[in-house]
C-alpha atoms as an extended CHARMM CRD file, in Angstrom:
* protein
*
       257  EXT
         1         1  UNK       CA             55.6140000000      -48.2210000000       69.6460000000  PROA      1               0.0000000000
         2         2  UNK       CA             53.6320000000      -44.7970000000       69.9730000000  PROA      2               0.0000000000
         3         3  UNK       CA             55.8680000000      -44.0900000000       73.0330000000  PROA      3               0.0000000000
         4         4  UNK       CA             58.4920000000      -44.5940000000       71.2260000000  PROA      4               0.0000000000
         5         5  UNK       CA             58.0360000000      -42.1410000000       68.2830000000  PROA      5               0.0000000000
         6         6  UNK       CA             56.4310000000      -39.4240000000       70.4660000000  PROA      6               0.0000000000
         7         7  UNK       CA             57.5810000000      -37.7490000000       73.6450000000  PROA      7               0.0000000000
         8         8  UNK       CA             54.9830000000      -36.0370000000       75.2340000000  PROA      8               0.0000000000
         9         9  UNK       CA             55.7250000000      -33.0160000000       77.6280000000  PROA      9               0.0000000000
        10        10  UNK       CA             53.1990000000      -31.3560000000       79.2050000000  PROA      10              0.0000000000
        11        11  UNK       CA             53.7320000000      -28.2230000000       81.5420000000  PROA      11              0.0000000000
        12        12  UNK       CA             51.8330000000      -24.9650000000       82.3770000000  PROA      12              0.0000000000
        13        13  UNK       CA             48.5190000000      -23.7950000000       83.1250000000  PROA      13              0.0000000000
        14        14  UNK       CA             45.8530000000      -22.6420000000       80.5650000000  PROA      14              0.0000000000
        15        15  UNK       CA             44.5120000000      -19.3290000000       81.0870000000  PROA      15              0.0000000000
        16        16  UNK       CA             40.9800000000      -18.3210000000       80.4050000000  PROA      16              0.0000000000
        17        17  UNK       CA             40.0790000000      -17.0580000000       77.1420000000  PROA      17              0.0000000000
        18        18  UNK       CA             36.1890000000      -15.7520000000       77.1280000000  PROA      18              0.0000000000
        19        19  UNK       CA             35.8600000000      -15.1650000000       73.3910000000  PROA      19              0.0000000000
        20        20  UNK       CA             38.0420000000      -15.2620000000       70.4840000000  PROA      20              0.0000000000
        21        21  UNK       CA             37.6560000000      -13.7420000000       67.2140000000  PROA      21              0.0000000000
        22        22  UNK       CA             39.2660000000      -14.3770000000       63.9010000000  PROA      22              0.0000000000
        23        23  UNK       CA             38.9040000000      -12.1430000000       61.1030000000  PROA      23              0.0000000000
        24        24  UNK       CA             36.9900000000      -14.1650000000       58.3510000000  PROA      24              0.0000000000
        25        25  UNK       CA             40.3020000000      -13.6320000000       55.4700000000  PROA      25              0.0000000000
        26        26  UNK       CA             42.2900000000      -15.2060000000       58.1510000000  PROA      26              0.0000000000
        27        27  UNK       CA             40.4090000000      -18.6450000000       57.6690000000  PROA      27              0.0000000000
        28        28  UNK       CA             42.0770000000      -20.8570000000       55.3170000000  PROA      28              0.0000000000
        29        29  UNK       CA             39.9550000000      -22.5880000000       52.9290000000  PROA      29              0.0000000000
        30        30  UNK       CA             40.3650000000      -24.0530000000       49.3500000000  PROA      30              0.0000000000
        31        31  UNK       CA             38.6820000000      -21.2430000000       47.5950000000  PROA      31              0.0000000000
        32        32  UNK       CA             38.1630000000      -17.4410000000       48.3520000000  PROA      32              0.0000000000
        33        33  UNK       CA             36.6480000000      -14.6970000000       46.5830000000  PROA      33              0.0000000000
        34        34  UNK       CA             38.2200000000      -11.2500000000       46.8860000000  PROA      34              0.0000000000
        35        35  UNK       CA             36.2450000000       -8.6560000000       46.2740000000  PROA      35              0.0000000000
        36        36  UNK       CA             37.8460000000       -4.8900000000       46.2310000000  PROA      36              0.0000000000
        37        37  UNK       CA             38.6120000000       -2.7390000000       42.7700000000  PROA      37              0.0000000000
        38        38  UNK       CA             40.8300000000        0.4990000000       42.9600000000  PROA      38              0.0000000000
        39        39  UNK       CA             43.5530000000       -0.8120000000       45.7850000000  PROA      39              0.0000000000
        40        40  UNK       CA             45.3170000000       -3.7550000000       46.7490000000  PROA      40              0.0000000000
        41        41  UNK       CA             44.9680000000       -6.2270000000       48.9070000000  PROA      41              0.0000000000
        42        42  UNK       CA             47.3620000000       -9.4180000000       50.4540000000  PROA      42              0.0000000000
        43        43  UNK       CA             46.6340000000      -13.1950000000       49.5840000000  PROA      43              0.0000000000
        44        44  UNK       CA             48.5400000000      -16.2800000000       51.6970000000  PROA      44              0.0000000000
        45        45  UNK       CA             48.7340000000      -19.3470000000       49.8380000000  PROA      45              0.0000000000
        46        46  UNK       CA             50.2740000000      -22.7650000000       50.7970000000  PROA      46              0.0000000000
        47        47  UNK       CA             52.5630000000      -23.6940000000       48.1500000000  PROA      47              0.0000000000
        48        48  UNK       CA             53.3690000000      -27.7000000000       47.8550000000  PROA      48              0.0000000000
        49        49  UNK       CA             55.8420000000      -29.2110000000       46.9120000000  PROA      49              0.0000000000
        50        50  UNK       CA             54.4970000000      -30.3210000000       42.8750000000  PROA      50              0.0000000000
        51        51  UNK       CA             55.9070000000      -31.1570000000       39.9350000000  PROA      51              0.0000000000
        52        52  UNK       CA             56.4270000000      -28.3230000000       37.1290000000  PROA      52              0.0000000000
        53        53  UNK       CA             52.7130000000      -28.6960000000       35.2720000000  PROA      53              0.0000000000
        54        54  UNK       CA             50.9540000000      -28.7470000000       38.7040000000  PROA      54              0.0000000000
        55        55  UNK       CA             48.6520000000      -25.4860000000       39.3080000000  PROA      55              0.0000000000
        56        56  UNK       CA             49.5870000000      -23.8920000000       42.2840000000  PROA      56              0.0000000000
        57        57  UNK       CA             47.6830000000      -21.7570000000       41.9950000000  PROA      57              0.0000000000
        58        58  UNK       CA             44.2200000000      -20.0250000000       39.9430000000  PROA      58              0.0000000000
        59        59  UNK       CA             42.5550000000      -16.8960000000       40.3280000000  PROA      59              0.0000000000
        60        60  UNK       CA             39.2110000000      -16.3330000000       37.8410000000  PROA      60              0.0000000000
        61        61  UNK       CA             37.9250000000      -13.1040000000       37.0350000000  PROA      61              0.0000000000
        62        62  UNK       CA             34.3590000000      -12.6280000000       35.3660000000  PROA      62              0.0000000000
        63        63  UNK       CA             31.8140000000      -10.1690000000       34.2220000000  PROA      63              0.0000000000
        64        64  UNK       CA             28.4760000000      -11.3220000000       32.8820000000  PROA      64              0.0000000000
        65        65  UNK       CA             27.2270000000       -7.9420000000       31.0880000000  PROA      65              0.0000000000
        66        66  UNK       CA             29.9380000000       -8.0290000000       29.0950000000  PROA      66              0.0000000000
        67        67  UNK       CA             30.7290000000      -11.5250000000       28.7460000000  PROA      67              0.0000000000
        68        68  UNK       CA             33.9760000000      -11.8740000000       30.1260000000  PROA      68              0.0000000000
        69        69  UNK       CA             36.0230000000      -14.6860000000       31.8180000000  PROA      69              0.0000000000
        70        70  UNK       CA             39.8380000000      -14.2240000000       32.8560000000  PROA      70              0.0000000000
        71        71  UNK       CA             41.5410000000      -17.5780000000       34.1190000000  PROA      71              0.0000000000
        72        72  UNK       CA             44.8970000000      -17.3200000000       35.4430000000  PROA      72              0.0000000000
        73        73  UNK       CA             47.1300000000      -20.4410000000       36.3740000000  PROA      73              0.0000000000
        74        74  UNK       CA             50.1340000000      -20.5280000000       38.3400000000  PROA      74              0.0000000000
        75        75  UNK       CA             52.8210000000      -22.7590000000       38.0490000000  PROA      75              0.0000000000
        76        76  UNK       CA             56.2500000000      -22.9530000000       39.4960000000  PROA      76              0.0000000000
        77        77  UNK       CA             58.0610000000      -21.7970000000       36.2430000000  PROA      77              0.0000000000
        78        78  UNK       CA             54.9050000000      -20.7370000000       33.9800000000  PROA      78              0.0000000000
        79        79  UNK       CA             51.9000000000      -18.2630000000       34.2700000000  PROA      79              0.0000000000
        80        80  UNK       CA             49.0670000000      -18.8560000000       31.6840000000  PROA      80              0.0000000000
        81        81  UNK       CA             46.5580000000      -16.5180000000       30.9290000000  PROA      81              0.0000000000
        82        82  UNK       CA             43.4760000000      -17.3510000000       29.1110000000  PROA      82              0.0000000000
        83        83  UNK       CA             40.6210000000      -14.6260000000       28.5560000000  PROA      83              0.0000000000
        84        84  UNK       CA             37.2140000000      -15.1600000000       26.9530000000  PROA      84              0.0000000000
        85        85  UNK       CA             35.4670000000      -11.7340000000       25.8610000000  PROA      85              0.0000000000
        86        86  UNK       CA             32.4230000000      -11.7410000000       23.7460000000  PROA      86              0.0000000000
        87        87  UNK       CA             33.3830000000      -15.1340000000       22.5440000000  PROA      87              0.0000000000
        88        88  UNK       CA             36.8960000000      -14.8240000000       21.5930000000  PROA      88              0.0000000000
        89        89  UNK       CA             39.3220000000      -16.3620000000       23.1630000000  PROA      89              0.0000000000
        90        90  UNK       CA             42.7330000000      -15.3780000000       23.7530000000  PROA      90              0.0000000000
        91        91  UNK       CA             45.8490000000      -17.4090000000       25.2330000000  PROA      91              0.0000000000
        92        92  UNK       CA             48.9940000000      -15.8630000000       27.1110000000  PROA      92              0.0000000000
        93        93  UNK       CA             52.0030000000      -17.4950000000       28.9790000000  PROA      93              0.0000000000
        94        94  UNK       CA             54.6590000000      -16.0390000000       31.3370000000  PROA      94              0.0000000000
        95        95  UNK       CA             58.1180000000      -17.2020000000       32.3080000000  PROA      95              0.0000000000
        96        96  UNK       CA             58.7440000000      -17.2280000000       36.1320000000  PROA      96              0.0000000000
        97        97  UNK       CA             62.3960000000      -16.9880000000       37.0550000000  PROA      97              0.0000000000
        98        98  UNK       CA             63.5840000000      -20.0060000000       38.7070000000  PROA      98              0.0000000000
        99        99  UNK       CA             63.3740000000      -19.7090000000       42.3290000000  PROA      99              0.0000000000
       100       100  UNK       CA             60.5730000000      -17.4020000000       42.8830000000  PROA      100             0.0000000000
       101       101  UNK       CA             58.1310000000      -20.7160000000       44.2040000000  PROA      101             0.0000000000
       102       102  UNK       CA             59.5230000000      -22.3850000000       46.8400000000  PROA      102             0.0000000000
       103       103  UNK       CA             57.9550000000      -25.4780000000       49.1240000000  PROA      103             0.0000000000
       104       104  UNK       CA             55.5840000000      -23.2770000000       52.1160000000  PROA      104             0.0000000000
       105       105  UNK       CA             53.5610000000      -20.6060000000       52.8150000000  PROA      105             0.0000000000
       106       106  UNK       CA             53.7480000000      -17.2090000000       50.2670000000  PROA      106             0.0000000000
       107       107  UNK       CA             52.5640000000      -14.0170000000       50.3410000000  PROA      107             0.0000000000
       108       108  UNK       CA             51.2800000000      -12.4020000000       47.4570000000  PROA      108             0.0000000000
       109       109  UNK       CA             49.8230000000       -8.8640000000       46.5060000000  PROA      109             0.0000000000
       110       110  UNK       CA             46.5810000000       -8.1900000000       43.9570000000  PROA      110             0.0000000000
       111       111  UNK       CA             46.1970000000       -4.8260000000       42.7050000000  PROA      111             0.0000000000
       112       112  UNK       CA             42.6340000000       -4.5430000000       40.8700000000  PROA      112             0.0000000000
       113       113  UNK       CA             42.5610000000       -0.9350000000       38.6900000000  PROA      113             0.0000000000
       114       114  UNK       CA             42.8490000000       -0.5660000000       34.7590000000  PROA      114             0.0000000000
       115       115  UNK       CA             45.1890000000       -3.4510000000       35.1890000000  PROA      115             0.0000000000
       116       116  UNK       CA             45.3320000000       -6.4300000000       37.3310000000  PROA      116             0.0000000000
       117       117  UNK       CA             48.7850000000       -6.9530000000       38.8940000000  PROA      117             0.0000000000
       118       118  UNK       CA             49.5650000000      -10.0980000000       40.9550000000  PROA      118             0.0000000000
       119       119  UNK       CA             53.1700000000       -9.7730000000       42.8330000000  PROA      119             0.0000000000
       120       120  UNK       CA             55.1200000000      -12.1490000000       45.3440000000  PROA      120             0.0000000000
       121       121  UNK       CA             58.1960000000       -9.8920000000       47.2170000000  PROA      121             0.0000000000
       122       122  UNK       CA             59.8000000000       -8.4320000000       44.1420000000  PROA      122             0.0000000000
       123       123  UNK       CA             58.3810000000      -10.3100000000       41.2050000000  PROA      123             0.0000000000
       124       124  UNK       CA             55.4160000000       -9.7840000000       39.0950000000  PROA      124             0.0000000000
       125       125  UNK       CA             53.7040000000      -12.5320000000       38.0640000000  PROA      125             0.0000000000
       126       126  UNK       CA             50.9190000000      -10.7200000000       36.0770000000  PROA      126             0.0000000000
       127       127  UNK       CA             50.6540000000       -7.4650000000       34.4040000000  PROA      127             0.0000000000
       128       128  UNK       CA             47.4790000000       -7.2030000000       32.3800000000  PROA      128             0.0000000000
       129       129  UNK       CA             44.9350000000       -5.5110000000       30.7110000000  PROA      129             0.0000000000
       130       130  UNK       CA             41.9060000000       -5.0830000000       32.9810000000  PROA      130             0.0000000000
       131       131  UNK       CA             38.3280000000       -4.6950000000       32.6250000000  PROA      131             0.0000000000
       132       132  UNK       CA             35.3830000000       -3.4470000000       34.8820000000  PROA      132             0.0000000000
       133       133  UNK       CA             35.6630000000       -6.6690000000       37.1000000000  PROA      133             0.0000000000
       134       134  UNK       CA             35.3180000000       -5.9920000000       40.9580000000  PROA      134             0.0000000000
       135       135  UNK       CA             36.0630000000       -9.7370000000       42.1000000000  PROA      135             0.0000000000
       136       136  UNK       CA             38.7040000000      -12.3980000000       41.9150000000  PROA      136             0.0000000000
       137       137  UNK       CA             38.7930000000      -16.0340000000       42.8570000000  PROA      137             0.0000000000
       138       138  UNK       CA             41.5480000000      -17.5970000000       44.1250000000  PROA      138             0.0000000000
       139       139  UNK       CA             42.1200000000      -21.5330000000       44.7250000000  PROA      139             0.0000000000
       140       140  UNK       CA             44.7830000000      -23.2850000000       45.8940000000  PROA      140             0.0000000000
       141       141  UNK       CA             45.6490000000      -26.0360000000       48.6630000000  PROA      141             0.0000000000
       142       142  UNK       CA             44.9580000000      -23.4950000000       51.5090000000  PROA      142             0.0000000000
       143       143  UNK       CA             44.3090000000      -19.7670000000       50.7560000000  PROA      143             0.0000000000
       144       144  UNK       CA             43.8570000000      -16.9850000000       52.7820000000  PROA      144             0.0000000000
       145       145  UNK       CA             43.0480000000      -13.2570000000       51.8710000000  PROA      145             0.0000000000
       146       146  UNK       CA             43.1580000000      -10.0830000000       53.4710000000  PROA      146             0.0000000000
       147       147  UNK       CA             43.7500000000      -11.1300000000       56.5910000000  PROA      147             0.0000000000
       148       148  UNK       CA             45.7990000000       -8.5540000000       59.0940000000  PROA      148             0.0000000000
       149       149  UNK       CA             46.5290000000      -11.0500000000       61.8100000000  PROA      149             0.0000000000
       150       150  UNK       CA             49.7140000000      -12.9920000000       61.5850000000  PROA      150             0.0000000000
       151       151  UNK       CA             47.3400000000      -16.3390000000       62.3270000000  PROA      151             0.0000000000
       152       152  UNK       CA             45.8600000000      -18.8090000000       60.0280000000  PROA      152             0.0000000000
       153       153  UNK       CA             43.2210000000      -20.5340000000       60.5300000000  PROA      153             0.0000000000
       154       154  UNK       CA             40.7810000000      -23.8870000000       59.9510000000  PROA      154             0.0000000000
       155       155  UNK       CA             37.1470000000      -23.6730000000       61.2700000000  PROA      155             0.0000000000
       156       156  UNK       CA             36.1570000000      -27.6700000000       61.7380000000  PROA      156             0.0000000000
       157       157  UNK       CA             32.7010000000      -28.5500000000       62.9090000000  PROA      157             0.0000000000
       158       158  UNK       CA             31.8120000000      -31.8470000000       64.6120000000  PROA      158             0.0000000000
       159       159  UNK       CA             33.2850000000      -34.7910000000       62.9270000000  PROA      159             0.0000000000
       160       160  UNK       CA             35.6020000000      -32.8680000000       60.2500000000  PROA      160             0.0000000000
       161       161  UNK       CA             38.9740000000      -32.6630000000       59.5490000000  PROA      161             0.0000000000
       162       162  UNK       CA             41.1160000000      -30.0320000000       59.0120000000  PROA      162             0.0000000000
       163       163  UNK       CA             44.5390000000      -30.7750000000       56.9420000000  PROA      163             0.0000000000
       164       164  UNK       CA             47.1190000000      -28.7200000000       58.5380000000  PROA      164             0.0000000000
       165       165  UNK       CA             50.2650000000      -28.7850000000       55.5440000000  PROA      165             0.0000000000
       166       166  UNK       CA             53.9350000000      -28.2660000000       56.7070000000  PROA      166             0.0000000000
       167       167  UNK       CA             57.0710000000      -28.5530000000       55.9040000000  PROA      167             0.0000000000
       168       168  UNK       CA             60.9460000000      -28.9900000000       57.6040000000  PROA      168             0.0000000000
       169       169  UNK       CA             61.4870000000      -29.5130000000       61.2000000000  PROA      169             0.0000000000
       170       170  UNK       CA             60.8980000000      -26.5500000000       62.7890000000  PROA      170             0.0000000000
       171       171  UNK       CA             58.5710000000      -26.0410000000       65.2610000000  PROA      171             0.0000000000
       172       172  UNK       CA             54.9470000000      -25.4800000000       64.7780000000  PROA      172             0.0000000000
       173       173  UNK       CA             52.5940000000      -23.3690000000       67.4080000000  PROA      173             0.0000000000
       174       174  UNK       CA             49.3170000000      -24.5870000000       67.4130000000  PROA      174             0.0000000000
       175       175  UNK       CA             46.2890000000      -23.3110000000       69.1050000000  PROA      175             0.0000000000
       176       176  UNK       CA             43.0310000000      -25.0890000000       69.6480000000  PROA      176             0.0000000000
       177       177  UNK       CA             39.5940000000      -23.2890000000       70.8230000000  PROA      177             0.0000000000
       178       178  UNK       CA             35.7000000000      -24.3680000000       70.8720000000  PROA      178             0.0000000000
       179       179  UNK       CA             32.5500000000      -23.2020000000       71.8050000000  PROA      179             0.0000000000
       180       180  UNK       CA             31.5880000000      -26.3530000000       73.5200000000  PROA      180             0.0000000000
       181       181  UNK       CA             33.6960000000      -29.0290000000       75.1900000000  PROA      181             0.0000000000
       182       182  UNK       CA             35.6950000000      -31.1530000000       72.8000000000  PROA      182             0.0000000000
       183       183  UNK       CA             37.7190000000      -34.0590000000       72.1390000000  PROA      183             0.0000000000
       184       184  UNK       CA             39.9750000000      -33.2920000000       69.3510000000  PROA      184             0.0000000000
       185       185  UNK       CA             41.9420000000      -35.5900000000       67.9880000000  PROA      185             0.0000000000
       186       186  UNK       CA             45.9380000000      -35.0640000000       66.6670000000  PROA      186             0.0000000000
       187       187  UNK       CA             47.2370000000      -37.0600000000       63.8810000000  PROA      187             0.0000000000
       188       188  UNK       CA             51.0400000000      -37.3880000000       62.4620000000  PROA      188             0.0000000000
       189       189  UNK       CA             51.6980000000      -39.5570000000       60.2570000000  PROA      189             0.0000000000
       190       190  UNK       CA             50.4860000000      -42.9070000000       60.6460000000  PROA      190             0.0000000000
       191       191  UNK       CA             49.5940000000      -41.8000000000       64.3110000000  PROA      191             0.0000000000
       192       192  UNK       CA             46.5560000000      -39.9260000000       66.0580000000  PROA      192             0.0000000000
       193       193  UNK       CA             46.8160000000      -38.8860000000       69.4340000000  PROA      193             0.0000000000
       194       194  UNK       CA             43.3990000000      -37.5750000000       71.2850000000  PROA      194             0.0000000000
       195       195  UNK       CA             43.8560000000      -34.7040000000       73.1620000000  PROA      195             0.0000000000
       196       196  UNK       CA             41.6600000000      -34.8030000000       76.6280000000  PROA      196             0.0000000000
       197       197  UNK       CA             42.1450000000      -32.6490000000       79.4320000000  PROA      197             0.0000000000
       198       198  UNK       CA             43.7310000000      -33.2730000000       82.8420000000  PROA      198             0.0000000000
       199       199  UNK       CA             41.5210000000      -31.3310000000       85.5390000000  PROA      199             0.0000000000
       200       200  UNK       CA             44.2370000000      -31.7900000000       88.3460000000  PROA      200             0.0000000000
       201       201  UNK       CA             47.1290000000      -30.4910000000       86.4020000000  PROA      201             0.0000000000
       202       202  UNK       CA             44.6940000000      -27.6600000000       84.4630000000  PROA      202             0.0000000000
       203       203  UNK       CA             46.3170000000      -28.8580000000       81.5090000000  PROA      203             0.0000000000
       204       204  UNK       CA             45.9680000000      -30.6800000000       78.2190000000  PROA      204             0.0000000000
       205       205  UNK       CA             47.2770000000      -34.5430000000       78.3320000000  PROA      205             0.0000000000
       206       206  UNK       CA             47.4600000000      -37.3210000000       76.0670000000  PROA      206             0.0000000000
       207       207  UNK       CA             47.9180000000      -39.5540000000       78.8340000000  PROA      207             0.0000000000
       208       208  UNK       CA             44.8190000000      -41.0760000000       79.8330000000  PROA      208             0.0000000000
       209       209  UNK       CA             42.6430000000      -44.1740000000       79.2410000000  PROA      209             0.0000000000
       210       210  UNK       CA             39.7240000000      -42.3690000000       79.6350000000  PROA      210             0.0000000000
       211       211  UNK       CA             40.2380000000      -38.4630000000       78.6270000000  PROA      211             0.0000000000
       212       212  UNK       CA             38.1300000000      -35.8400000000       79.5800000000  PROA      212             0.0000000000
       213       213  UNK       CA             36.9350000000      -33.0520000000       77.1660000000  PROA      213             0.0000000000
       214       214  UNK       CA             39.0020000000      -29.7400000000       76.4980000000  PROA      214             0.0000000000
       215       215  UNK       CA             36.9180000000      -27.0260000000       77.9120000000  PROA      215             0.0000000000
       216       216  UNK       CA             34.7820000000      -24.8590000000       75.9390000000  PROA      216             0.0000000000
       217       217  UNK       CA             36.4380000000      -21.1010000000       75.9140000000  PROA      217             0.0000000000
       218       218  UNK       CA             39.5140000000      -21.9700000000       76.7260000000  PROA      218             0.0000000000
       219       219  UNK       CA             42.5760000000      -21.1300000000       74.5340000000  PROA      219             0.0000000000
       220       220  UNK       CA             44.8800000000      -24.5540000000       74.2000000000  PROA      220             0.0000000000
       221       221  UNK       CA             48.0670000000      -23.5550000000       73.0770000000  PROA      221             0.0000000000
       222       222  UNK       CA             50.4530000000      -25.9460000000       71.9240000000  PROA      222             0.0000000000
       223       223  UNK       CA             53.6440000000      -26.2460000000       70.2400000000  PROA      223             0.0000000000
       224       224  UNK       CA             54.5980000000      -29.2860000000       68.2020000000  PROA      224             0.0000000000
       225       225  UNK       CA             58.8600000000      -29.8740000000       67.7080000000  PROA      225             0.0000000000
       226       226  UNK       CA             59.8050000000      -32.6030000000       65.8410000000  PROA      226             0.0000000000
       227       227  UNK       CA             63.9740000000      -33.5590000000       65.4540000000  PROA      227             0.0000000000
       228       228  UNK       CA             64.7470000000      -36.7520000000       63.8080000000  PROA      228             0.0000000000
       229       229  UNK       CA             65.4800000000      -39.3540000000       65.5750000000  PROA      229             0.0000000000
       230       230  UNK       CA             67.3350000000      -42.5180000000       63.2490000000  PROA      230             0.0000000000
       231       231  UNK       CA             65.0230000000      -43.2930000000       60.5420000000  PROA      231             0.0000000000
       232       232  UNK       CA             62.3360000000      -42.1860000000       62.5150000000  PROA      232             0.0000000000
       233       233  UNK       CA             60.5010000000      -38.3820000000       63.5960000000  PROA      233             0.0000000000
       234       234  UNK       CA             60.3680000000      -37.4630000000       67.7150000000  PROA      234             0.0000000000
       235       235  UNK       CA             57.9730000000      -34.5990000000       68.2740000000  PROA      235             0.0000000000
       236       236  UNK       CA             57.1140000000      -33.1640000000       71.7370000000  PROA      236             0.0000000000
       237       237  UNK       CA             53.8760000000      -31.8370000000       72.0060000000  PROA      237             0.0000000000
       238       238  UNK       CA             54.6330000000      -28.7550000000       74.4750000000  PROA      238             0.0000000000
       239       239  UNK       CA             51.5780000000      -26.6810000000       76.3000000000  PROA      239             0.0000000000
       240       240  UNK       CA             52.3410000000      -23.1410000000       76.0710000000  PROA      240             0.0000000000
       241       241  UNK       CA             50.7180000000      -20.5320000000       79.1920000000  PROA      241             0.0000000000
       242       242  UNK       CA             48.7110000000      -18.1370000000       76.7960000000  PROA      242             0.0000000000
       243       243  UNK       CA             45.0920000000      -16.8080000000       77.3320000000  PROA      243             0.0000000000
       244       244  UNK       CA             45.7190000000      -15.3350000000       73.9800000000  PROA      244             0.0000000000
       245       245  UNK       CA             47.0910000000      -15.5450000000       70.5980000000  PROA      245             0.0000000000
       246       246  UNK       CA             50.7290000000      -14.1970000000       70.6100000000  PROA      246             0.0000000000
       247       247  UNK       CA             50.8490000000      -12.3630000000       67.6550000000  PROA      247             0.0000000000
       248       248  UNK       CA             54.3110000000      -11.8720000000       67.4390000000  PROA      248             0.0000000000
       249       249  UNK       CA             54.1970000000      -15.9860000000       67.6000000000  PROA      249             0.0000000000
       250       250  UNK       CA             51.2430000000      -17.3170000000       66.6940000000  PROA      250             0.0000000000
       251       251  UNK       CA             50.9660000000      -19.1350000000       63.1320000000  PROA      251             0.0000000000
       252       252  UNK       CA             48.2810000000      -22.1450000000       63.1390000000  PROA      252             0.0000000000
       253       253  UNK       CA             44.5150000000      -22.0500000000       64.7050000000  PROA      253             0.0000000000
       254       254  UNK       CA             41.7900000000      -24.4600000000       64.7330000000  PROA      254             0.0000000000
       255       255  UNK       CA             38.1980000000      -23.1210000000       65.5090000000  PROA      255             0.0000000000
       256       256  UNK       CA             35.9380000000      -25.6710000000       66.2770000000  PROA      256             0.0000000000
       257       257  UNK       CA             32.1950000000      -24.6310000000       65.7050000000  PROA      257             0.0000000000
């Protein structure tokens, strides 16, 4: 049955990668604070497919001397503002136009001055009033901010799990690097696949009885393609020749620390 709903092909050589670096606002992670005042700076956020009251998205602003809290949730057709200062509290709501969130990754642009302006491409979610705050926190399913590389990223130490979210059929380029030898394991679905490494061919397999480790410092670049196939998904899992990240390629990394 696991045959059946996966085709593995395997081809190419892996190339050696001696170090790899990954700017820390490229790592994806639940919650991330931004901290900058007087200029702008980029936020990537996962955007899921949720029902019209679901947050999408939060960013919280604060400033103790002064005894201020800004909370600002996103949802797909509503922004609401609510602002604490010196105890009062004050409640705002936005209309989004229908079709500005969509199912997948977004960009979006903060701009932290006298006011504190949140955009996505040509629409401005937020337009307010600001004070002398110099950070932001943003939370959402998988945020990342800052980052100049067009990579994201999951750093997963030893036993953890890292929740890759995607969406449609298209192919997905994943890379895979550690500092010591590992045996990751890939899981679709109802179905995990452990990824070992085939010494002869100098390439990663997934079929073996008895895998051996990835090696440590090497760059494992893989594509997954799914198509569907009856009621069912097919994905190949393809090895890609890379000692580096193809930037111009490139979307998904896992770290493994």
């Amino acid at each position: 049955m696991l045959m059946f709903l996966w085709a593995l092909s395997l081809v190419s050589l892996q190339g050696v990668a001696l170090g790899l670096h990954v700017q820390e606002g490229c790592i994806s992670e639940h919650k991330k604070i931004a901290l900058f005042r007087g200029t702008q700076i980029g936020a990537t956020a996962w955007i899921p497919d949720a029902g019209e009251d679901e947050v999408l998205l939060s960013l919280t602003s604060a400033e103790d001397q002064i005894y201020f809290v800004r909370r600002i949730e996103i949802r797909k057709s509503l922004v609401h503002v609510k602002e604490m200062r010196g105890g009062i509290d004050k409640d705002d709501a936005f209309d989004i136009p229908d079709g500005v969130f969509r199912p997948g990754w977004m960009d979006f642009t903060l701009v932290l001055n006298s006011r504190f302006r949140l955009t996505t491409g040509n629409t401005t979610l937020v337009d307010v009033h600001d004070v002398l705050t110099s950070s932001v926190t943003i939370e959402g399913s998988n945020v990342t901010v800052g980052c100049a590389e067009p990579i994201i990223a999951w750093e997963v130490a030893g036993g953890e799990e890292a929740v890759m979210p995607a969406l449609g059929l298209e192919p997905r380029r994943v890379s895979l690097f550690s500092r010591a030898a590992s045996l990751p394991e890939l899981s679709l679905g109802p179905n995990t696949l452990r990824l070992g490494w085939d010494p002869v061919a100098g390439a990663v397999t997934t079929l073996t009885s008895a895998p051996r480790p990835l090696p440590a410092f090497l760059l494992h670049n893989l594509t997954l393609d799914c198509h569907p196939r009856g009621s069912l998904t097919k994905c190949d899992i393809l090895v890609r020749l890379h000692s580096f990240i193809d930037t111009r390629t490139a979307h998904l990394c896992i770290v493994f620390i």
